[in-house]
Coordinates of C-alpha atoms and ligand atoms in Angstrom, one line a residue:
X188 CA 0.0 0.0 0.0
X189 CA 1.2 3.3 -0.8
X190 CA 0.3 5.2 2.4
X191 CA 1.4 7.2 5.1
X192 CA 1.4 5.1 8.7
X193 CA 0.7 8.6 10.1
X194 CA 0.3 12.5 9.1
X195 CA 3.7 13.5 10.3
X196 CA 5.0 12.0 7.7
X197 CA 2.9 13.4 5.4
X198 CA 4.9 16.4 5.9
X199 CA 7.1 17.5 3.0
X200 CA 7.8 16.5 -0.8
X201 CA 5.4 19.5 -2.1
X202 CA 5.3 19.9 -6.1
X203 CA 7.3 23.0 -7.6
X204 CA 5.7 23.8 -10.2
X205 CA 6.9 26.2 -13.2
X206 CA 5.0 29.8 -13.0
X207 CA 3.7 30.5 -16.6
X208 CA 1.7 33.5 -17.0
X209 CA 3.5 36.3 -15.0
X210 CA 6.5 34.9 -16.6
X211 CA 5.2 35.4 -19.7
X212 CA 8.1 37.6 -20.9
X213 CA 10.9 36.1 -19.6
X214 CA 13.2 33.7 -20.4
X215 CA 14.0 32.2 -17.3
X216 CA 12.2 29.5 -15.7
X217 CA 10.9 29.8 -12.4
X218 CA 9.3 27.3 -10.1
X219 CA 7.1 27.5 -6.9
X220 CA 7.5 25.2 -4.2
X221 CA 4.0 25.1 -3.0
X222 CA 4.1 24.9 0.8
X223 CA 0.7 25.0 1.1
X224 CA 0.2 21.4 0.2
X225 CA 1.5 20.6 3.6
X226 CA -1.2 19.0 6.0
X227 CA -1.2 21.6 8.4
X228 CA -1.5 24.2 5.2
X229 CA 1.9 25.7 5.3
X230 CA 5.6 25.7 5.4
X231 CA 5.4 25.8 9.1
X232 CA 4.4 22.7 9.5
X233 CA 8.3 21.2 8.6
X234 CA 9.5 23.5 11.4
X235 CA 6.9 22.9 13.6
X236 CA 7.9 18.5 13.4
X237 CA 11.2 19.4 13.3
X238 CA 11.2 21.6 17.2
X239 CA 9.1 19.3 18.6
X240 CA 11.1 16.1 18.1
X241 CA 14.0 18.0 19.0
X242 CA 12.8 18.8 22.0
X243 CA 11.6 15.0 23.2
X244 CA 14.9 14.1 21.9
X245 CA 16.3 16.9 24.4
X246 CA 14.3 15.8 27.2
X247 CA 12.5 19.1 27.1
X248 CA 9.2 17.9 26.4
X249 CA 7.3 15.3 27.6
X250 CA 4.1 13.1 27.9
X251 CA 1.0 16.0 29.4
X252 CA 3.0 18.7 28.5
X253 CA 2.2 21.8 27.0
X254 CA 3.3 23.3 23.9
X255 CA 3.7 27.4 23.8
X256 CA 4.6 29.6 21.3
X257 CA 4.2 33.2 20.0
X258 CA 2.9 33.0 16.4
X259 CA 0.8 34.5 13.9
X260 CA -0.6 31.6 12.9
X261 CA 1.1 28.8 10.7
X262 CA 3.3 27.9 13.2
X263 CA 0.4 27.7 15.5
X264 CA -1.2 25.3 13.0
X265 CA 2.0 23.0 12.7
X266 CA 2.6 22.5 16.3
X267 CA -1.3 22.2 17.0
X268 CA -1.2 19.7 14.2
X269 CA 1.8 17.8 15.9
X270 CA 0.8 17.6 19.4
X271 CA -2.9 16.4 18.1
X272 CA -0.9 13.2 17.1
X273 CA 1.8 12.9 19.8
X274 CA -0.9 14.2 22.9
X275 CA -0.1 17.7 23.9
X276 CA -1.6 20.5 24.8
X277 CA -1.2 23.9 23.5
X278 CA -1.2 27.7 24.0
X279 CA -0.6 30.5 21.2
X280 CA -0.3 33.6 21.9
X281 CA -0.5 36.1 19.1
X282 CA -0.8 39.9 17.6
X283 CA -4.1 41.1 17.9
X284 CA -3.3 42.1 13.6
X285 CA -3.7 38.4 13.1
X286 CA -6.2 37.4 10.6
X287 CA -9.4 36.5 12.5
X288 CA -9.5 32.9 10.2
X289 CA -6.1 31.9 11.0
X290 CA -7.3 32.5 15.2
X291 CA -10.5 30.4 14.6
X292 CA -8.1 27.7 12.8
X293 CA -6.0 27.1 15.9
X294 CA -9.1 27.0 17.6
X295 CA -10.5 24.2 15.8
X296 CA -7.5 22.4 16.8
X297 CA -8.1 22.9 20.7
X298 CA -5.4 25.4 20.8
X299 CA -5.9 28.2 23.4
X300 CA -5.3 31.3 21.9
X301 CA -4.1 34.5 23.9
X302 CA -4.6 37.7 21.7
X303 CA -1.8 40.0 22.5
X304 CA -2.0 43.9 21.7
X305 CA 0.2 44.7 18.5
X306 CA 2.3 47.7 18.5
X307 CA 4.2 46.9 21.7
X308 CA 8.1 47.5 21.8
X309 CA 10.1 44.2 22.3
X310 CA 10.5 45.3 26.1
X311 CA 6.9 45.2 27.0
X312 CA 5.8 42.2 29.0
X313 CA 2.8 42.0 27.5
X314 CA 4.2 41.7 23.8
X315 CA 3.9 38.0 22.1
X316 CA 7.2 37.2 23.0
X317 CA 7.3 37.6 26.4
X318 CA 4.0 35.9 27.1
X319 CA 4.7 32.7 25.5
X320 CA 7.7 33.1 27.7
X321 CA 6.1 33.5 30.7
X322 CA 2.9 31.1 30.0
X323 CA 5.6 28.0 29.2
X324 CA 7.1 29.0 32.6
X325 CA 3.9 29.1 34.7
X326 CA 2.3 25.9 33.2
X327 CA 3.8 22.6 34.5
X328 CA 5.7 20.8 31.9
X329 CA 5.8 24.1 29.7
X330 CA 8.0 24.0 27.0
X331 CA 8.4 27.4 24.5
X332 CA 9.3 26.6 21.3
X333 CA 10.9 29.9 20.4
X334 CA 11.0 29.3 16.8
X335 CA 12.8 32.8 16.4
X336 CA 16.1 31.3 18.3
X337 CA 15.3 26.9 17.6
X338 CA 18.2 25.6 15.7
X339 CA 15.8 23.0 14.8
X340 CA 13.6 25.7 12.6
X341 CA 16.3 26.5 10.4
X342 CA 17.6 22.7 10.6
X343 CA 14.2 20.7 9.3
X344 CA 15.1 23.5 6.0
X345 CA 18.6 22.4 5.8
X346 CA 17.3 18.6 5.7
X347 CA 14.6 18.7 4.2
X348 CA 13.2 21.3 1.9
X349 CA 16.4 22.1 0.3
X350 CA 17.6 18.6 -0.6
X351 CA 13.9 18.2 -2.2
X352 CA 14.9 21.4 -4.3
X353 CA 18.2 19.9 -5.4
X354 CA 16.6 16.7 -6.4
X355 CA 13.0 18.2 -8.3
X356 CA 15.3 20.5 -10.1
X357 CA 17.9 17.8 -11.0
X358 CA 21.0 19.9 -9.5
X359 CA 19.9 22.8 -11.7
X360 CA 18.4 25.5 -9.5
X361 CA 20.5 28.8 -9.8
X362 CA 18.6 31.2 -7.4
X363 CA 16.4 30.3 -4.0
X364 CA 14.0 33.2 -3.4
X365 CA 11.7 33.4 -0.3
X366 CA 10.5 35.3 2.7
X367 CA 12.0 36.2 6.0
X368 CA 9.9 35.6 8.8
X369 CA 12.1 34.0 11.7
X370 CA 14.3 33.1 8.6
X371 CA 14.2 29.5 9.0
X372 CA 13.1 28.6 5.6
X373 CA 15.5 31.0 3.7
X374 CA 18.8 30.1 5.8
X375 CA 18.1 26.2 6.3
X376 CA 16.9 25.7 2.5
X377 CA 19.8 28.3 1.3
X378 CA 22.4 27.0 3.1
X379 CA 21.8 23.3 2.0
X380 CA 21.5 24.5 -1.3
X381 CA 24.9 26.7 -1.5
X382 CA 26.7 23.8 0.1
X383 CA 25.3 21.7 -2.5
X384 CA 26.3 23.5 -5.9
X385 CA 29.2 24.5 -4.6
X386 CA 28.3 28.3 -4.0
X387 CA 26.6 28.5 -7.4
X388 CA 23.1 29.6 -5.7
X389 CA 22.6 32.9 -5.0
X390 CA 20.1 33.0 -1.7
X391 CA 17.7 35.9 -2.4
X392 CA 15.6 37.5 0.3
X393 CA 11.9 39.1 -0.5
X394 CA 11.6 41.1 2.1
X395 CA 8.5 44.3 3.0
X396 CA 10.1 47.9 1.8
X397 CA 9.7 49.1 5.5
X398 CA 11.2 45.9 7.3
X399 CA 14.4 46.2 9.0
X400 CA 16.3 43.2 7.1
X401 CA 16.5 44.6 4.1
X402 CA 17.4 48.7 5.5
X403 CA 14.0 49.6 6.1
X404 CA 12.6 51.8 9.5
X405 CA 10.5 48.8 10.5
X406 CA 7.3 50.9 10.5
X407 CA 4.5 48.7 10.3
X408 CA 3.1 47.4 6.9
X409 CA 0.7 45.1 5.7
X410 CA 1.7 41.7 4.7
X411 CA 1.8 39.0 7.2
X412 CA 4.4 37.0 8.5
X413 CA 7.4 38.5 7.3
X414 CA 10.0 40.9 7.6
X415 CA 11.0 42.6 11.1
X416 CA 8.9 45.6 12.2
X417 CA 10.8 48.2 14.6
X418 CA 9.2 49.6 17.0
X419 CA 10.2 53.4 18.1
X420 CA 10.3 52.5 21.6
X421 CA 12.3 49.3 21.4
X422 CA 15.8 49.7 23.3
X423 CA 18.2 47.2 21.7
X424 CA 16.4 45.8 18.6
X425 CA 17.0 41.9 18.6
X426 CA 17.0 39.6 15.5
X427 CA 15.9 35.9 15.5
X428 CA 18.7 33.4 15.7
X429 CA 16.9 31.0 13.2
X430 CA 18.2 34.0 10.3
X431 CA 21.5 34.1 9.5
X432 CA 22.0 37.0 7.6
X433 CA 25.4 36.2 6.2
X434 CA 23.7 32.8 4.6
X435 CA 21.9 35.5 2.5
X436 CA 23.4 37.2 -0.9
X437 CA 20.9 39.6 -1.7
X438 CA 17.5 41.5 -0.5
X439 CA 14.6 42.5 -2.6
X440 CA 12.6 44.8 -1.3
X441 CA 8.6 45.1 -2.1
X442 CA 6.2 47.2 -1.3
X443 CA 2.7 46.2 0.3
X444 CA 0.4 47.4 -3.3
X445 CA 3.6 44.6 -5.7
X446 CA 3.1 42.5 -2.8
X447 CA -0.6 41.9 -2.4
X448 CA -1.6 42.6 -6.7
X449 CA 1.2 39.8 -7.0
X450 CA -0.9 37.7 -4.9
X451 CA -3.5 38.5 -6.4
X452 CA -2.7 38.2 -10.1
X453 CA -1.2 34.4 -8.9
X454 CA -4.3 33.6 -8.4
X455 CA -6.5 35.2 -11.1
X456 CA -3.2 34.0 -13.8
X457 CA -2.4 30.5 -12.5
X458 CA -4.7 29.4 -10.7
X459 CA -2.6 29.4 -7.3
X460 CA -4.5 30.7 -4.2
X461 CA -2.0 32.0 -1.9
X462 CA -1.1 34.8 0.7
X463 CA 0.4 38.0 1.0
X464 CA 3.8 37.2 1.5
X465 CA 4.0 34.5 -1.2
X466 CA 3.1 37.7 -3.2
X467 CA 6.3 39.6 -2.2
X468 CA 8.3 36.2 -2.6
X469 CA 7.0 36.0 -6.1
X470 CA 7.4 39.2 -7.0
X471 CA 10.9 39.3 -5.5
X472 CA 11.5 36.0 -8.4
X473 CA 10.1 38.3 -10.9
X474 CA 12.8 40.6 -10.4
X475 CA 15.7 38.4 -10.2
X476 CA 14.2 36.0 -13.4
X477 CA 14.9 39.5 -14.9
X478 CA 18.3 40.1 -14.7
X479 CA 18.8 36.3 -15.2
X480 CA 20.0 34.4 -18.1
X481 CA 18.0 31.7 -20.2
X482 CA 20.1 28.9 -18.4
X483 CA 19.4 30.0 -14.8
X484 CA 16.6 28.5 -12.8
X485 CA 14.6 30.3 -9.6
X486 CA 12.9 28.5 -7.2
X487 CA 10.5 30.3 -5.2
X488 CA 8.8 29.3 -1.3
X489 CA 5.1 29.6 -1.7
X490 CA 4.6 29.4 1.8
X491 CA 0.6 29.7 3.2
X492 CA -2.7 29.4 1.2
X493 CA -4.9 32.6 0.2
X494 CA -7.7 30.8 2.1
X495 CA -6.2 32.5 5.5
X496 CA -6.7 35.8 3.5
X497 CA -10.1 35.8 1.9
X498 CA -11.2 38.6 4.4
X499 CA -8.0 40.7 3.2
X500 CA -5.9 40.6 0.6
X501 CA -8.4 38.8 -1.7
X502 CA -11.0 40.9 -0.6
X503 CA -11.8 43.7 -3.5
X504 CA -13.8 46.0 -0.9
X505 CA -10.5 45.5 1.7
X506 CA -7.6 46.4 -0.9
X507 CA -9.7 49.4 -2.0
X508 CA -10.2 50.8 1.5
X509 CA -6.3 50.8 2.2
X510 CA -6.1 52.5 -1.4
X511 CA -4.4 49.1 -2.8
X512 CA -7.1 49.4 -5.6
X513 CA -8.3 51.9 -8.0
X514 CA -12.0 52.5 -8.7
X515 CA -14.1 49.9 -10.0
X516 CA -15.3 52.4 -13.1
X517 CA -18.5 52.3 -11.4
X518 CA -18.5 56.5 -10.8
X519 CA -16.3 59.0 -8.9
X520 CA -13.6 57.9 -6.8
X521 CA -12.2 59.8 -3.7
X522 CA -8.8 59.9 -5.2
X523 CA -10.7 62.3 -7.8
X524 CA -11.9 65.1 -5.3
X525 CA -9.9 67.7 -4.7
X526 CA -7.5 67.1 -1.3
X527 CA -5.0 68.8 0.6
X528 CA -1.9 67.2 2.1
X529 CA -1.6 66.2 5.8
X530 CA -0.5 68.8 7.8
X531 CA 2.1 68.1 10.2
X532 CA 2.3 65.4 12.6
X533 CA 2.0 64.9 16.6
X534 CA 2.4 62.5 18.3
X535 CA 0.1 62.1 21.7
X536 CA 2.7 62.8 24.8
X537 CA 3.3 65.9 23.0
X538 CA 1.6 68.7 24.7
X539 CA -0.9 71.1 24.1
X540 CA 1.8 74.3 24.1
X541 CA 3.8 72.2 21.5
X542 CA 0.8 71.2 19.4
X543 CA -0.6 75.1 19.3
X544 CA 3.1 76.0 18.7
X545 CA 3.1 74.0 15.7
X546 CA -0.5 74.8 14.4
X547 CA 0.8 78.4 14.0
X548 CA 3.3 77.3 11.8
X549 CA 3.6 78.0 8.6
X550 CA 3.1 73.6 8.0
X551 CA 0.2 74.4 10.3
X552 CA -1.6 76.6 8.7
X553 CA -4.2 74.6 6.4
X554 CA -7.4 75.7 4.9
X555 CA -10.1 73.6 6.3
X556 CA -13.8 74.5 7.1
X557 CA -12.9 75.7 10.6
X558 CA -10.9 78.0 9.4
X559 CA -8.2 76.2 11.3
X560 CA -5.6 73.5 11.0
X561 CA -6.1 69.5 11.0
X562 CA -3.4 67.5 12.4
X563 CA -3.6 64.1 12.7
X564 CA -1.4 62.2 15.5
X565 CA 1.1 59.1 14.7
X566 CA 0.0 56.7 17.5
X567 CA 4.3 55.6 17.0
X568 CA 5.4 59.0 15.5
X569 CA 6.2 57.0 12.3
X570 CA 5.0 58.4 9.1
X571 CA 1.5 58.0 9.4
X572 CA 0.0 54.7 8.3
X573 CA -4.3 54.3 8.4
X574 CA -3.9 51.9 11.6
X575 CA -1.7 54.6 12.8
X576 CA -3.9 57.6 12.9
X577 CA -5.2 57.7 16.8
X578 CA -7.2 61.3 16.8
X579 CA -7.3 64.8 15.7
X580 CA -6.5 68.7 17.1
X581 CA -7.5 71.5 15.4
X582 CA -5.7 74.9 16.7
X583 CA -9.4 76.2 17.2
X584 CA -10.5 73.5 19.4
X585 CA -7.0 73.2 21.3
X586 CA -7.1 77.3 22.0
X587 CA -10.8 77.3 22.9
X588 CA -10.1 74.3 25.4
X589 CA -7.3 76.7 26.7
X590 CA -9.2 79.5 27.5
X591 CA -11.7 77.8 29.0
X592 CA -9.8 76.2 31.5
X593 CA -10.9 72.4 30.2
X594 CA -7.1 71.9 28.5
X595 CA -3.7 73.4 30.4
X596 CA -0.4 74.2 28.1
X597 CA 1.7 71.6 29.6
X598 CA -1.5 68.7 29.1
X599 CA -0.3 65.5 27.1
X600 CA -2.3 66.0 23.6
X601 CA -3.7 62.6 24.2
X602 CA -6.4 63.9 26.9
X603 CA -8.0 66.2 24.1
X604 CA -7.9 64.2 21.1
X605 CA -11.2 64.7 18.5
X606 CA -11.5 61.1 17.1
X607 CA -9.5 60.3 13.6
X608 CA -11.2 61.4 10.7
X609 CA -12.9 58.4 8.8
X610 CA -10.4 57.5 6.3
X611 CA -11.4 56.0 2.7
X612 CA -9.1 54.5 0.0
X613 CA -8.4 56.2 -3.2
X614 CA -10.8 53.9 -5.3
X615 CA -13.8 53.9 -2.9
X616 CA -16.8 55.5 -4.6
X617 CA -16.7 59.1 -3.5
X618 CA -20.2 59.0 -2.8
X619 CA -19.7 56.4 -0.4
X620 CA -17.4 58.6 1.5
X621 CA -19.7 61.4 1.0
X622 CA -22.7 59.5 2.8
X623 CA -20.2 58.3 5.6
X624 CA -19.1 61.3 6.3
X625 CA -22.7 63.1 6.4
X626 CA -23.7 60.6 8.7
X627 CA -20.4 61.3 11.5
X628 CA -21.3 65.1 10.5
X629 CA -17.6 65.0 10.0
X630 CA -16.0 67.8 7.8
X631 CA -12.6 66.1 6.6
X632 CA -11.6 62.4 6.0
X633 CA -8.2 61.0 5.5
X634 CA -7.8 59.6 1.8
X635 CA -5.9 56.2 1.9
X636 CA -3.0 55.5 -0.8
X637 CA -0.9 51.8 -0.6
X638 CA -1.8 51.8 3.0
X639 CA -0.7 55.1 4.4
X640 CA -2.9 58.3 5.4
X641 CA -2.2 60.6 2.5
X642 CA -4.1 63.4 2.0
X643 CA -7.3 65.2 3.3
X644 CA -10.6 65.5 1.5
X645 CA -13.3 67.6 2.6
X646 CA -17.1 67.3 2.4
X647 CA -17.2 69.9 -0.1
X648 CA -14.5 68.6 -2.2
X649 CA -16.4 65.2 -2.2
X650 CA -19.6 66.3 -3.2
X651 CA -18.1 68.7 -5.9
X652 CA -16.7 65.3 -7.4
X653 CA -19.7 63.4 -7.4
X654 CA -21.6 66.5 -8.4
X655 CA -19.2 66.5 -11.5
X656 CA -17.9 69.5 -10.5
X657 CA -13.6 70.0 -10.7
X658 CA -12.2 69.6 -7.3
X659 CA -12.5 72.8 -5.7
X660 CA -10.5 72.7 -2.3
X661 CA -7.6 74.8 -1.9
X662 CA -5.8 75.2 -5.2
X663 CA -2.6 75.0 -5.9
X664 CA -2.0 73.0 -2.7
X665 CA -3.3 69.7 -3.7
X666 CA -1.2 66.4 -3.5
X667 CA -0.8 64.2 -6.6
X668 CA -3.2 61.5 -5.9
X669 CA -2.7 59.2 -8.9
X670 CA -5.5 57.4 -10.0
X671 CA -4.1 54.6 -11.7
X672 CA -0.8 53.0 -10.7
X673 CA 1.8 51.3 -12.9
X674 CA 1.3 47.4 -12.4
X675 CA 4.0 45.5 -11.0
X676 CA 6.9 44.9 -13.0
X677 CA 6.9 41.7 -15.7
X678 CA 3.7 41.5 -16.3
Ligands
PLP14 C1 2.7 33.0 5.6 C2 4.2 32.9 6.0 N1 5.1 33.4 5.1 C3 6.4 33.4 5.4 C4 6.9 32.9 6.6 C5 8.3 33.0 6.9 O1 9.0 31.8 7.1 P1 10.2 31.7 8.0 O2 9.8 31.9 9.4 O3 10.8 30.4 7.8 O4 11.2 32.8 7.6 C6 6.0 32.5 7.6 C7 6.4 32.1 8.9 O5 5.6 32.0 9.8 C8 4.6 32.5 7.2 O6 3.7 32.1 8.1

C-alpha cells in the first residue's frame, strides 16, 4: 500500500511547479514550491515537526506537556497539528493584527489562543514574546518553542526542503527566493542549497520595503508574517537566531500594493491561491528571473494558502479601503476630489503648548472649514499609516479648550484628542465617503494611498466630485493622488 502510517510523515515532498503567466516575458524559468500542500496548510508545518522532536529528543518535552509559542498563525497550526498526534496540549499567543481565520483555525485544533495587543516595543511584558515566555514558565511541563532562536527551525530546511529542491530540479536551481519571517526557511533551505552546488546559488531575500532586514525603518506594513517591524520605543532591537543573515546574498525589497496585486494576479493568472507574503516572494522571483539568463533556474517558497486571507488581501472591498485598488469604473472615486496634504504630525505625549506651537506654523496653517488646521497624530510618530492615525487637534478647538480652563499648556495631547477622521481608499466610490461622512457630520476624512494616510478631502470637495464638479479645495495646494498606478513589473 502506498500510504502514510501517520500525518507526520505526510509532511514534506510539495510539487514545484513552473509559473507561466506572469512569466510570460521572460526567459527564465521559475518554479514554486508550493508549501501550502502541507497538512497543516503551510511551510510551518516542517518547522513545527522538526522543534518538537527536538525537544523530546532533548528531554525538554514530555508526555501531558504543553506546547507554547508566540505565532501569527502557521506555526500555531504545525505545532497544533503535531501535538494532536503525539498528545499535547497547546497555548498560542498572538498579535491582535492576526487574521481572524487563522485564530479560529488554531481553535479548531483545541489550541488556546491568547490575543496580545500589536504595537508593543520588544521590552513590554505584555508583547507575544514575552507571554509565550512567561505562559511555558507558569504551566507545569511548559516548554516554549521559540522558533525565532530553535536551531531545529532553520535545521528541518537544511534537511529537508532544500535537498527536495536539489533533487525536483535535477541539481539545476541557480537562485532560491523566499521570505524572511524567523528566517528558518530561507537560511536552512539556502544554506543546504549553497553547500550543494558548490556556492553556485545565489540566496535571495523578499523582504517588505519598510522591514528592517533589508534597510527599512521597521514601520508597520501590511503583509503578514514576514520581515521585522521596529518599534520606536524598542531599546536594543533583537534579530531571530533562526536568520542568518550572512547565509543570504541579496535582499529584494517590495512594497505592500507589488506585494498583495502579486498575490492577487497568482491567483486570477495560474490558478494558485495564496497569501500576502508568497506575493512579495514572487514578485521578488520576478525581479531576479529578470536580470537572469535563459540557463538559470529560480525556485520560489510559496509558503501559506490565500484561504487564510479571503477577508483581506483577496478581498476587492479590503484592498480598495487601504487605497491598494483603484475605482471599479462604477463613478467617482475619492482619489478624484480635490484634497490637501496632511499637515504636520504629533504624536500624543506631546503637549498642548507644543501642538498650538506647531499649528501656528507656517506647515500648520491649512485651509479647512474651521478656518483652522487639521493634524492628525502618529500613535508611533512614524509616518503616518491608516492603523496609525489615533485622533485629531484643530488649533481652534486646542485654543478654545485653553481659554476655557478644560485643556492646560503643559497637558499631554492625548487627553483632548477629537477622534480620527474616517479614512477612505483612493478607489472607494466618492459617494460612499460622502454618505459616511454626512452621517459622523464629519467635515474632513483622511484619503488612503498603498496603505498610508495621504491626503485630506473635505465634504465639499467630495460632493463637488460626485456632483461632476472639478475639485474645488484649496488650489494650488493639492497632492498628486494618482488614480491609476503602474502594475508591478513583468507582467
Ligand atoms: C505565511 C508565511 N510566510 C512566510 C513565513 C516566513 O517563514 P520563516 O519563518 O521560515 O522565515 C511564515 C512564517 O511564519 C509564514 O507564516
Amino acid at each position: 500500500m502506498d500510504v502514510h502510517a501517520s500525518l507526520l510523515s505526510a509532511v514534506g515532498e510539495t510539487p514545484l511547479v513552473r509559473l507561466n503567466r506572469v512569466t510570460a516575458r521572460l526567459s527564465t524559468p521559475v518554479y514554486a514550491k508550493l508549501e501550502y500542500v502541507n497538512p497543516g496548510g503551510s511551510v510551518k508545518d516542517r518547522a513545527a515537526l522538526s522543534m518538537v522532536s527536538a525537544a523530546e529528543e532533548a528531554g525538554l518535552l514530555a508526555p501531558g506537556g504543553t506546547i507554547v509559542e508566540g505565532t501569527s498563525g502557521n506555526t500555531g497550526v504545525g505545532l497544533a497539528m503535531v501535538a494532536a498526534q503525539r498528545g499535547y496540549r497547546c497555548v498560542f499567543t498572538l498579535p491582535d493584527k492576526t487574521s481572524a481565520e487563522k485564530i479560529a483555525v488554531l481553535r479548531a485544533y483545541g489550541a488556546e489562543v491568547v490575543v496580545c495587543p500589536s504595537g508593543l516595543p520588544l521590552e513590554h511584558p505584555d508583547h507575544v514574546f514575552n507571554t509565550a515566555v512567561r505562559i511555558a514558565a507558569e504551566r507545569p511541563g511548559g516548554w516554549h518553542a521559540n522558533q525565532y532562536d530553535n536551531a531545529a527551525n532553520p535545521a528541518a530546511h537544511y534537511r529537508t526542503t532544500g535537498p527536495e529542491i536539489w533533487r525536483q530540479t535535477d541539481g539545476r536551481i541557480t537562485h532560491l527566493v523566499a521570505g524572511v519571517g524567523t528566517g528558518g526557511t530561507l537560511t536552512g533551505a539556502g544554506e543546504y542549497l549553497r553547500e550543494a552546488a558548490g556556492g553556485r546559488v545565489t540566496v535571495v531575500g523578499a523582504d517588505p520595503e519598510a522591514s528592517v532586514y533589508g534597510g527599512g525603518d521597521g514601520r508597520p506594513y501590511f503583509v503578514e508574517s514576514i520581515g521585522h517591524v521596529l518599534h520606536p520605543e524598542t531599546v536594543e532591537d533583537r534579530w531571530p537566531e533562526s536568520y542568518r543573515p550572512e547565509a543570504v546574498d541579496r535582499i529584494e525589497r517590495i512594497g505592500d500594493r507589488e506585494s498583495l496585486l502579486t498575490a492577487r494576479r497568482l491567483a486570477r493568472e495560474e490558478g494558485l491561491l495564496v497569501g500576502g507574503s508568497a506575493g512579495t516572494a514572487v514578485a521578488a522571483a520576478l525581479r531576479v528571473a529578470a536580470e537572469a539568463g535563459p540557463d538559470d533556474l529560480v525556485v520560489v517558497v510559496l509558503p501559506d494558502s490565500g484561504r487564510n486571507y479571503l477577508s483581506t488581501v483577496h478581498d476587492d472591498a479590503w484592498l480598495r479601503h487601504w487605497g491598494f485598488l483603484d475605482g471599479d469604473g462604477g463613478g467617482p472615486v475619492v482619489g478624484e476630489a480635490g484634497s490637501v496634504p496632511i499637515g504636520p504630525r504629533l504624536r500624543p505625549a506631546d503637549t498642548v503648548r507644543q501642538a498650538l506651537d506647531v499649528l501656528a506654523g507656517p506647515s500648520g496653517a491649512r485651509p479647512g472649514r474651521e478656518g483652522a488646521a487639521l493634524v492628525t497624530v502618529a500613535g508611533t510618530g512614524r509616518p503616518v499609516t491608516g492603523p496609525d492615525v489615533v485622533g485629531s487637534v484643530t488649533a481652534r478647538r486646542l485654543r478654545e479648550a485653553v481659554d476655557s480652563g478644560a485643556a492646560r499648556p503643559e497637558d499631554a495631547l492625548s487627553a483632548h484628542l477629537a477622534p480620527a477622521p474616517p479614512a477612505f481608499g483612493v478607489g472607494e466610490p466618492a459617494v460612499e465617503a460622502l454618505r459616511a461622512l454626512d452621517a459622523a457630520r464629519g467635515e474632513v476624512a483622511l484619503v488612503l494611498l498603498d496603505g498610508h494616510a495621504h491626503a485630506l478631502v473635505d465634504r465639499a470637495a467630495l460632493r463637488a466630485v460626485v456632483e461632476g464638479v472639478p475639485g474645488t479645495t484649496a488650489a494650488g495646494d493639492r497632492p498628486e493622488v494618482p488614480r491609476t498606478r503602474p502594475e508591478p513589473a513583468h507582467r
